[in-house]
Coordinates of C-alpha atoms in Angstrom, one line a residue:
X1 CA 46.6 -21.7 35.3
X2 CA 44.4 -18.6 34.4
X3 CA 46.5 -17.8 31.5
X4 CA 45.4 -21.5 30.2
X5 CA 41.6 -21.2 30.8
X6 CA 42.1 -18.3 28.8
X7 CA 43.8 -19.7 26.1
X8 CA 41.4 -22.6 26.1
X9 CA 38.5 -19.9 26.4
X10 CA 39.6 -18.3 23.0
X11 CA 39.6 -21.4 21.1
X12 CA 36.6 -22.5 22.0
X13 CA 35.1 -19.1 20.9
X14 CA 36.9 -19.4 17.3
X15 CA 35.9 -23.1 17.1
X16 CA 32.1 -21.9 17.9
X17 CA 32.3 -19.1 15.1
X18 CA 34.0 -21.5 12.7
X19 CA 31.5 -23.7 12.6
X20 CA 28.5 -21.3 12.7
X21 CA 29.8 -19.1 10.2
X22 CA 28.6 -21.3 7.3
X23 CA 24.9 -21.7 8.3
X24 CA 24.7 -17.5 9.2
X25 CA 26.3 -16.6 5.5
X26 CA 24.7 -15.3 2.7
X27 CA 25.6 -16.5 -1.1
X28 CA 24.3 -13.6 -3.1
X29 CA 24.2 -15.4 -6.3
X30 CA 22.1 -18.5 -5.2
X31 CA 19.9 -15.6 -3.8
X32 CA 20.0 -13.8 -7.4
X33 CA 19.4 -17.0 -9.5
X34 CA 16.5 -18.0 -7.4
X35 CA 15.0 -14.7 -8.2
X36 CA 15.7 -15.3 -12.0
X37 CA 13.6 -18.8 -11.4
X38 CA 10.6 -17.0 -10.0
X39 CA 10.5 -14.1 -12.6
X40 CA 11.2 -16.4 -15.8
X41 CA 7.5 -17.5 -15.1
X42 CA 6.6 -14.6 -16.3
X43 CA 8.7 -14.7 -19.5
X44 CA 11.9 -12.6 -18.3
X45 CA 15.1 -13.9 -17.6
X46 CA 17.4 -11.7 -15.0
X47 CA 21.3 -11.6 -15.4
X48 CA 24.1 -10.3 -13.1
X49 CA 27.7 -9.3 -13.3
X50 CA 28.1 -10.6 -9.5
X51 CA 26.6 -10.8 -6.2
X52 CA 28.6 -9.2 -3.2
X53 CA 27.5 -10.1 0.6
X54 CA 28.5 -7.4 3.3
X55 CA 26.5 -9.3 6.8
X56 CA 22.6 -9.2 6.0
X57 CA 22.8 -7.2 2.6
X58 CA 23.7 -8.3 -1.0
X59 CA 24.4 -6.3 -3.5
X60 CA 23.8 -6.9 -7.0
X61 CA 25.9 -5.1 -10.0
X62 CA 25.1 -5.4 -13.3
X63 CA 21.5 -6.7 -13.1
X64 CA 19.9 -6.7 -17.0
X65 CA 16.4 -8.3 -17.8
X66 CA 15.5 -9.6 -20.9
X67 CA 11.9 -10.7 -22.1
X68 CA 11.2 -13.7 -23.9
X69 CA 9.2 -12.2 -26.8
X70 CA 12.3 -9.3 -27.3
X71 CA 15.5 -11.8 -27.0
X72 CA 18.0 -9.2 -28.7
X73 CA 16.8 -6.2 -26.4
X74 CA 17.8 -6.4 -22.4
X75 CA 17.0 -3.4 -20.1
X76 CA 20.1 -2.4 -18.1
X77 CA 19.0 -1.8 -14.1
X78 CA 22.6 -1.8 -13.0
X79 CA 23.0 -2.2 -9.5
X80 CA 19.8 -3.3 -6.9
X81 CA 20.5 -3.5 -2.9
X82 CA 18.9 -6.1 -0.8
X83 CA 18.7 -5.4 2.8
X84 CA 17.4 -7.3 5.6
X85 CA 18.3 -10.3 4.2
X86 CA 17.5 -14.0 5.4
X87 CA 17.2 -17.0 4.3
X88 CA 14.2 -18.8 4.7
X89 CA 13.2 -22.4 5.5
X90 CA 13.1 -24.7 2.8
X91 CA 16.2 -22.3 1.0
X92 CA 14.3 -19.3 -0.1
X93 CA 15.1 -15.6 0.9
X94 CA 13.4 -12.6 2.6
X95 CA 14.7 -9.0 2.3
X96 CA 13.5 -6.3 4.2
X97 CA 14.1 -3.5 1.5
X98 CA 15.0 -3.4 -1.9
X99 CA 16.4 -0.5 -3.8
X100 CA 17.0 0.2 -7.4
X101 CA 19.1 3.0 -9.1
X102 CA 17.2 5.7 -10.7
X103 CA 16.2 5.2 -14.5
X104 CA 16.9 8.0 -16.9
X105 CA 16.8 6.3 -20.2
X106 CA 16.8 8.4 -23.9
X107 CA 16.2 6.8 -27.3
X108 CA 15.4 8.6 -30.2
X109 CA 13.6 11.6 -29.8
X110 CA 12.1 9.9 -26.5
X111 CA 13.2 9.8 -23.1
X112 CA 11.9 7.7 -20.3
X113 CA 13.1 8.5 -15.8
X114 CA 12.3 6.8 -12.7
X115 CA 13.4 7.4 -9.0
X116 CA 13.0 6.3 -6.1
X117 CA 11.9 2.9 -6.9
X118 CA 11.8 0.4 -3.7
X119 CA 10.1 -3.0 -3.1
X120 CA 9.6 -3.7 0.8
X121 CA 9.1 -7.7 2.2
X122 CA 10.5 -9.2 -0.7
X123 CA 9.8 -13.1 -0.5
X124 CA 12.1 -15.2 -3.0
X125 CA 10.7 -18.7 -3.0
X126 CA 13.1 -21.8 -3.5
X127 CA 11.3 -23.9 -5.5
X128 CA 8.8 -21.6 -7.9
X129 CA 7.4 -24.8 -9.5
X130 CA 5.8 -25.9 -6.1
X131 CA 2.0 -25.6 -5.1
X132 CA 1.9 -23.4 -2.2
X133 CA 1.7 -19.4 -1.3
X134 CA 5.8 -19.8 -0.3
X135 CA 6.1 -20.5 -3.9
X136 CA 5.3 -17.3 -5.3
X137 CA 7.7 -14.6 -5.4
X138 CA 5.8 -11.7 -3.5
X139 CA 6.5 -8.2 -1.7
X140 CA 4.3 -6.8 0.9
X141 CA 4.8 -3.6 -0.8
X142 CA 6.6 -2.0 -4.1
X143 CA 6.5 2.1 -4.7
X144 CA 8.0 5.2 -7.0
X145 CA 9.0 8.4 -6.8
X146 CA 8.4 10.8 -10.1
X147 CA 8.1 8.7 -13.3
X148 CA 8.3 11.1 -16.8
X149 CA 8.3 10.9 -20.1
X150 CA 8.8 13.0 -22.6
X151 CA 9.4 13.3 -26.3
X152 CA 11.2 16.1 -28.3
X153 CA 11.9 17.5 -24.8
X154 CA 8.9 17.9 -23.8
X155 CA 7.0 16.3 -20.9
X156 CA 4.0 14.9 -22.5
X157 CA 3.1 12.1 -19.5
X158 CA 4.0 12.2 -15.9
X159 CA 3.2 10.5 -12.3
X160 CA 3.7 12.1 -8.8
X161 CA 4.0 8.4 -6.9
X162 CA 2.8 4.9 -7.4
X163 CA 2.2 2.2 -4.7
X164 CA 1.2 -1.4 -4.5
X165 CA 0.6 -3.5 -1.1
X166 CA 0.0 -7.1 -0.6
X167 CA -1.1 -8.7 2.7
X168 CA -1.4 -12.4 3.3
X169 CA -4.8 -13.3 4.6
X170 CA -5.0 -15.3 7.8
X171 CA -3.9 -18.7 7.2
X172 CA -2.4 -18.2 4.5
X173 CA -5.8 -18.2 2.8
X174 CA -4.9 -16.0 -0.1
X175 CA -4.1 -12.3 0.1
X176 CA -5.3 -8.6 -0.5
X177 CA -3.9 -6.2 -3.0
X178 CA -3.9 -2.4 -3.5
X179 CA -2.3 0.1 -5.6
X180 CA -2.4 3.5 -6.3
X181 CA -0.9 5.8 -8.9
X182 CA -1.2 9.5 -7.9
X183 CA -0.9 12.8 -9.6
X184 CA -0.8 11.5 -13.3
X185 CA -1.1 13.8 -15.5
X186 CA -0.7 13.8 -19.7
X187 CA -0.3 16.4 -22.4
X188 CA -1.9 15.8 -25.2
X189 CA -1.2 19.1 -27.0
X190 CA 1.4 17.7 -29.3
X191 CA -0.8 15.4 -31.1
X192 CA -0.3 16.5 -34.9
X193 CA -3.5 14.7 -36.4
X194 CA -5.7 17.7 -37.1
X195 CA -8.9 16.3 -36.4
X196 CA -7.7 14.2 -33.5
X197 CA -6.1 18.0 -32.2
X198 CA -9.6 19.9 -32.7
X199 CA -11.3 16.9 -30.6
X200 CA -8.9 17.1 -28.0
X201 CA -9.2 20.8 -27.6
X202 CA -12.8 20.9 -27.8
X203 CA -13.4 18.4 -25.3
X204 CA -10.4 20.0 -23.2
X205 CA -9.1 16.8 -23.0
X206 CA -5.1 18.7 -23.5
X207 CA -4.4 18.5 -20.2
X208 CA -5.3 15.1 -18.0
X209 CA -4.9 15.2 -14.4
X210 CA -6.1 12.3 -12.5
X211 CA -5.5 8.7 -10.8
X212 CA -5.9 5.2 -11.1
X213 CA -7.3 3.1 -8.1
X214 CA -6.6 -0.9 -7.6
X215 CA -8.1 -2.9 -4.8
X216 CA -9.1 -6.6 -4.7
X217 CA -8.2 -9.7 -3.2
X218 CA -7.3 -13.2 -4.3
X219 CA -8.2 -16.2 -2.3
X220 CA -6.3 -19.9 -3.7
X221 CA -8.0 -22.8 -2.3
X222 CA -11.0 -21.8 -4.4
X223 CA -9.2 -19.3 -6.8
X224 CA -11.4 -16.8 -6.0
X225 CA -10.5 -13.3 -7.6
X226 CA -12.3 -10.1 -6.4
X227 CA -11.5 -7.3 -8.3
X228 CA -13.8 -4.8 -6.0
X229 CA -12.0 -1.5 -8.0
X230 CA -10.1 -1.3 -10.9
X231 CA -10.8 2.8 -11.4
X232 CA -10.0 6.0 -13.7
X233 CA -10.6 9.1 -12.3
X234 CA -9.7 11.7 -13.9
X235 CA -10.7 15.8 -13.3
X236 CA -13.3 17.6 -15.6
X237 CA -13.7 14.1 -17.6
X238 CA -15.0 11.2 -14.8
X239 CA -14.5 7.9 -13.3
X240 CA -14.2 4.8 -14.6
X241 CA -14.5 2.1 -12.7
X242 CA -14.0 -2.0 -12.9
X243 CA -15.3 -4.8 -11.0
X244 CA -15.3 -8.4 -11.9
X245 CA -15.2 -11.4 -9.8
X246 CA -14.2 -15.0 -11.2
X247 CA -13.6 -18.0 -9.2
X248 CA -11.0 -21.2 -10.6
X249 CA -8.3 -18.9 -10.8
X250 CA -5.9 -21.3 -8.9
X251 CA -2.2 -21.2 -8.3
X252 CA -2.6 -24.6 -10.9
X253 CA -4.6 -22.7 -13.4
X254 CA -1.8 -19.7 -13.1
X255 CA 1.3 -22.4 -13.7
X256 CA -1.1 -23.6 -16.8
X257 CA -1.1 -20.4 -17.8
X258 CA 2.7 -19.3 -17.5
X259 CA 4.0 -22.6 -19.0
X260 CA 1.6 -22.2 -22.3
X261 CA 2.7 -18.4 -22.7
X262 CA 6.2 -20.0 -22.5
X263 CA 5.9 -22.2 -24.8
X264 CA 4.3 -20.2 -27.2
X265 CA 6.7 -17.5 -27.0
X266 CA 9.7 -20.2 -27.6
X267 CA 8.2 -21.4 -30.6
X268 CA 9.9 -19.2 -33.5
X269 CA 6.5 -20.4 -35.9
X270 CA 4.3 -17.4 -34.3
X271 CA 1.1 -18.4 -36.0
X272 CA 1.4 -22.1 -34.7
X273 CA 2.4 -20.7 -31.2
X274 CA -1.1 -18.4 -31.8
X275 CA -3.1 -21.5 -32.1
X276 CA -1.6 -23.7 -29.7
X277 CA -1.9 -20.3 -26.9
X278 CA -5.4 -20.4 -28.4
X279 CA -6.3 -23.7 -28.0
X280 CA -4.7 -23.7 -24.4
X281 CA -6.8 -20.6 -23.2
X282 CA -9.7 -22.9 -24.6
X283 CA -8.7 -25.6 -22.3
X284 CA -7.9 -23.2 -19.4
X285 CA -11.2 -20.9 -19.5
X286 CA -13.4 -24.3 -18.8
X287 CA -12.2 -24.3 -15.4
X288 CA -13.1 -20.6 -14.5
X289 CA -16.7 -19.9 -13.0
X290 CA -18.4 -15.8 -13.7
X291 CA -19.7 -14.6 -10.2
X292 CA -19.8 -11.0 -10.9
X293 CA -18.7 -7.8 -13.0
X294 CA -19.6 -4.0 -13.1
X295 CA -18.7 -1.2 -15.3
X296 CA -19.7 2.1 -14.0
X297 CA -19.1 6.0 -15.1
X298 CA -19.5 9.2 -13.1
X299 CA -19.1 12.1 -15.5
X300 CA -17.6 15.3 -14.4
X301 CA -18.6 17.3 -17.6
X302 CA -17.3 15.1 -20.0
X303 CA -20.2 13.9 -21.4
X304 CA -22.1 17.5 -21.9
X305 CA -19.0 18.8 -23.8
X306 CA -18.8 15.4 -26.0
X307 CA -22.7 16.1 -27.3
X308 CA -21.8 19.8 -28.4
X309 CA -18.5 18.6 -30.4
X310 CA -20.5 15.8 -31.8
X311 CA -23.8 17.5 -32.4
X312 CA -21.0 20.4 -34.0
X313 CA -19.9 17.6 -37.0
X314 CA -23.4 17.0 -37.9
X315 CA -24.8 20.9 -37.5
X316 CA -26.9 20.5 -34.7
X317 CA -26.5 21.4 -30.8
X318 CA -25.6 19.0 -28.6
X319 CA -29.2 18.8 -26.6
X320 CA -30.9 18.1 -30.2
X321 CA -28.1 15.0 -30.8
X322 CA -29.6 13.9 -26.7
X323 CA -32.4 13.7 -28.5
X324 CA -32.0 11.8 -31.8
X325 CA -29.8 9.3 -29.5
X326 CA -33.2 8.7 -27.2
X327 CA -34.5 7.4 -30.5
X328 CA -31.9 5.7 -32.3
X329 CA -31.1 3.8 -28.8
X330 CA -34.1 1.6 -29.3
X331 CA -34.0 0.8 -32.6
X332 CA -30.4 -0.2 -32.4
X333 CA -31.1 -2.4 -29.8
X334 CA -34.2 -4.3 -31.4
X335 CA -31.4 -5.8 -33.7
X336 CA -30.5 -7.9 -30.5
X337 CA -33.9 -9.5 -29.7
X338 CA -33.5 -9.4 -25.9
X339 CA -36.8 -7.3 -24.8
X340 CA -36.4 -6.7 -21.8
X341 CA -32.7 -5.4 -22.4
X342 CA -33.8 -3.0 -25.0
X343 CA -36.3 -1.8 -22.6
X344 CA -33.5 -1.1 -19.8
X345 CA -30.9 0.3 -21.8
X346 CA -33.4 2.6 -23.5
X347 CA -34.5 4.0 -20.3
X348 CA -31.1 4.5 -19.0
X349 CA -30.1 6.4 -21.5
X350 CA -33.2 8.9 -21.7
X351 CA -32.2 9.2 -17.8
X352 CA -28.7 10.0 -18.4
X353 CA -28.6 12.2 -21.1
X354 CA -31.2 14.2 -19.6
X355 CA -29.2 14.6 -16.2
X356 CA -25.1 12.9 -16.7
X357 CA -24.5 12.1 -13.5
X358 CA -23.8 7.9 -14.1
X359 CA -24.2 5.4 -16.1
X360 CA -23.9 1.5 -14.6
X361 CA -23.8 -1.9 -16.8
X362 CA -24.0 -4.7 -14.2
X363 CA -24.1 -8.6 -14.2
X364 CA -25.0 -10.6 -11.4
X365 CA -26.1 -14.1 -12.0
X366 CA -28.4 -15.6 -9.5
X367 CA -25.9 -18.5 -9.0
X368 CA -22.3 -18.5 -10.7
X369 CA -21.7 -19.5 -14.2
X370 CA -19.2 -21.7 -15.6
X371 CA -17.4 -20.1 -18.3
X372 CA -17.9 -23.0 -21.2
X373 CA -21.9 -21.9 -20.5
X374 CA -21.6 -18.9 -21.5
X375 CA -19.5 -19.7 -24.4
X376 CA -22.0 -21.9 -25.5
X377 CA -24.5 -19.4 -25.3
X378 CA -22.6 -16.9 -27.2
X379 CA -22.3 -19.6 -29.8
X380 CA -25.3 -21.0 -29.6
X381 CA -27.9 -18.2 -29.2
X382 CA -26.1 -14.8 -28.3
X383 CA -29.2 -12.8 -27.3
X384 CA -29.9 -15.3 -24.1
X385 CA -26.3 -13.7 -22.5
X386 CA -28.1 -10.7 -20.2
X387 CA -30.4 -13.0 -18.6
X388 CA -27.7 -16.1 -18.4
X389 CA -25.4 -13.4 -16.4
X390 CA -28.5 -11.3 -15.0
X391 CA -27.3 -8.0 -17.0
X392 CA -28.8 -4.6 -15.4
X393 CA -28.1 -1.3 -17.5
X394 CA -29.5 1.6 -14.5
X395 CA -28.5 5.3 -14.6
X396 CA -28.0 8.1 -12.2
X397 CA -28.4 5.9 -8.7

C-alpha cells in the first residue's frame, strides 16, 4: 500500500513539472528578436548566431549590429549574457544584468578598446510600436570600464569610466536620467597642422583632462524635457554647461520622429530623403513649445591665455585686444537693431574681460513659446527673437 502512494506520489510530481515547465522556460531567440524590434527604431538591426537558455540566463553568440545608413559595415559584439531573466506580462523580458565581451578593435593605423561594459534592469518591451512607458526598451543603468583610442600606437583619447541611470518617476509619470563620463582625457600633441600645433601649445590645450556631466528628466503625458545639465568641465580651460527645457516631446512625437529617419534613410535618392526628413522636422517642430535654455562658461584660465595668443597674431598684448574687443562689441552688435541687447551684451563683456570668472546667455520667456512663433519671427523680423524668448547676456554672477 505505501509502496503505491509512493508510486502515485511520483507521478503526480512529474505530471506537475510537465505541465509547468512550458510556462517557466525561456526561448532565447524570441527574447533576442524582440530586442532587434526595439533597437531598429533607432535605425540598427541586431543579428545572432543563436540563443542558448541555461534556467534564468540566455546567452547570446554571435550578436553583430548593423546601422541603416552603413548597410555593408556590421560591428561584431560576439557573445552578450543576460542574467536574471523574466518574462514579463504582456510577453516582454526583464534581465537583471547584462554583459558584453571586451572590444579591442584595430583598423588602419587606428585602434579602438572597451571593457567592462554592463547594462543593469534591462526592460525589452513586446510590442515597441505601442503608446506606453512598457514600450520603450530601457535599463535602469548602463556603465564602462577604460575606453582608449589610439592611433599609430599612441593613445591620443582615453576615459577612466562612464555611467548612465534611469529611474521611472512615480506612476510611471516619466523618468530621470544621469550620466557621467570620468577621467577623460585627450592628447592633442600629434596634431601635424602647424598653426593648429602652435595654438594648441600656446593655449596648453596638449593635454585635456576633464568630464562630462548629464542630468535631466523627461516627463510623457506633457512631453516635458528638462535638460537641467548637459556640462564640460575640463581642468585649466572651464565649464561648459547646457540647459534647455522644451515641452511636446511625446512618446508620439518620438515614433514621428524614428519612422521619418527611417524612411529617409531607406530611400537610396539621399537628396529626396533630405527634403522629405526636412519637410517632416517642419511638421514635427510645430508641436514642440520653448520653456527655457542656458548657456553658461566658468573659465579656469582659458580665456586670459586665448587674449595673449590672439593679441600675439596681431602684435599686441592680450589686455590691449580686452580693450579693442570692449569697442568693437558695440558696434558689431548695432548691426542687429535690438537696443536693449546691445546694451546687455556690451556690458557683459566689459565685466568679463576685465575679471573672467563667467559668462551666461539665458532665455526665459514669461510664458512658453510655440516653436512655429519663433520661426515666424526669425522669418519674419529676426531682431524681435531676445525679447520673444526674454534673452539675458549677465557676466560674473
Amino acid at each position: 500500500m505505501m509502496h503505491t502512494r509512493k508510486i502515485r506520489l511520483m507521478m503526480a510530481s512529474a505530471a506537475l513539472l510537465t505541465l509547468a515547465g512550458p510556462a517557466f522556460a525561456l526561448d532565447g531567440a524570441d527574447l533576442m528578436k524582440k530586442l532587434d524590434a526595439a533597437t531598429s527604431s533607432n535605425g540598427t538591426t541586431l543579428t545572432f548566431d543563436k540563443a542558448e537558455v541555461s534556467g534564468d540566463t540566455v546567452t547570446a553568440s554571435g550578436v553583430q549590429i548593423k546601422l541603416a545608413g552603413q548597410p555593408g559595415d556590421a560591428l561584431k559584439i560576439g557573445d552578450i549574457t543576460f542574467e536574471g531573466v523574466e518574462e514579463t506580462e504582456g510577453g516582454g523580458y526583464y534581465a537583471e544584468t547584462v554583459s558584453f565581451p571586451d572590444i579591442n578593435v584595430k583598423q588602419d593605423e587606428g585602434s579602438f578598446a572597451a571593457k567592462d561594459i554592463l547594462i543593469a534592469g534591462l526592460s525589452i518591451p513586446a510590442n515597441p510600436a505601442g503608446g506606453t512607458l512598457d514600450d520603450i526598451l530601457l535599463y535602469e543603468s548602463a556603465s564602462t570600464g577604460p575606453i582608449t583610442l589610439s592611433v599609430k600606437d599612441k593613445e591620443v583619447f582615453s576615459l577612466e569610466s562612464s555611467e548612465a541611470n534611469l529611474a521611472r518617476q512615480e506612476n510611471d509619470a516619466g523618468f530621470d536620467f544621469d550620466a557621467t563620463a570620468a577621467g577623460l582625457k585627450a592628447d592633442l600633441s600629434g596634431v601635424e597642422d602647424s598653426k593648429s600645433k602652435e595654438a594648441i601649445e600656446k593655449l596648453g590645450l596638449t593635454k585635456l583632462d576633464g568630464a562630462v556631466t548629464m542630468k535631466g528628466s523627461w516627463e510623457l503625458e506633457s512631453g516635458n524635457v528638462a535638460l537641467e545639465e548637459y556640462a564640460f568641465d575640463f581642468k585649466n580651460v572651464g565649464r561648459l554647461n547646457l540647459a534647455v527645457d522644451i515641452s511636446g516631446y511625446t512618446l508620439a512625437f518620438m515614433k514621428s520622429l524614428q519612422e521619418a529617419m527611417k524612411a529617409a534613410e531607406a530611400n537610396p535618392n539621399k537628396e529626396e530623403a533630405n527634403q522629405a526628413m526636412g519637410l517632416a522636422m517642419m511638421g514635427l517642430m510645430q508641436q514642440l513649445t520653448f520653456n527655457s535654455a542656458e548657456i553658461r562658461f566658468d573659465d579656469a584660465s582659458i580665456t586670459k591665455k586665448a587674449l595673449d595668443y590672439a593679441g600675439s597674431q596681431q602684435g599686441v598684448t592680450g589686455d590691449q585686444l580686452a580693450q579693442s574687443l570692449k569697442g568693437l562689441v558695440p558696434l558689431m552688435m548695432a548691426q542687429l537693431n535690438v537696443p536693449e541687447l546691445q546694451n546687455q551684451v556690451s556690458a557683459a563683456v566689459n565685466t568679463y574681460l576685465d575679471g573672467p570668472k563667467s559668462l551666461t546667455i539665458s532665455a526665459a520667456p514669461e510664458k512658453p513659446v510655440p516653436f512655429p512663433m519663433i520661426m515666424g519671427a526669425a522669418m519674419g523680423a529676426p531682431n524681435t527673437i531676445p525679447s520673444v524668448l526674454g534673452v539675458k547676456v549677465t557676466a560674473n554672477d
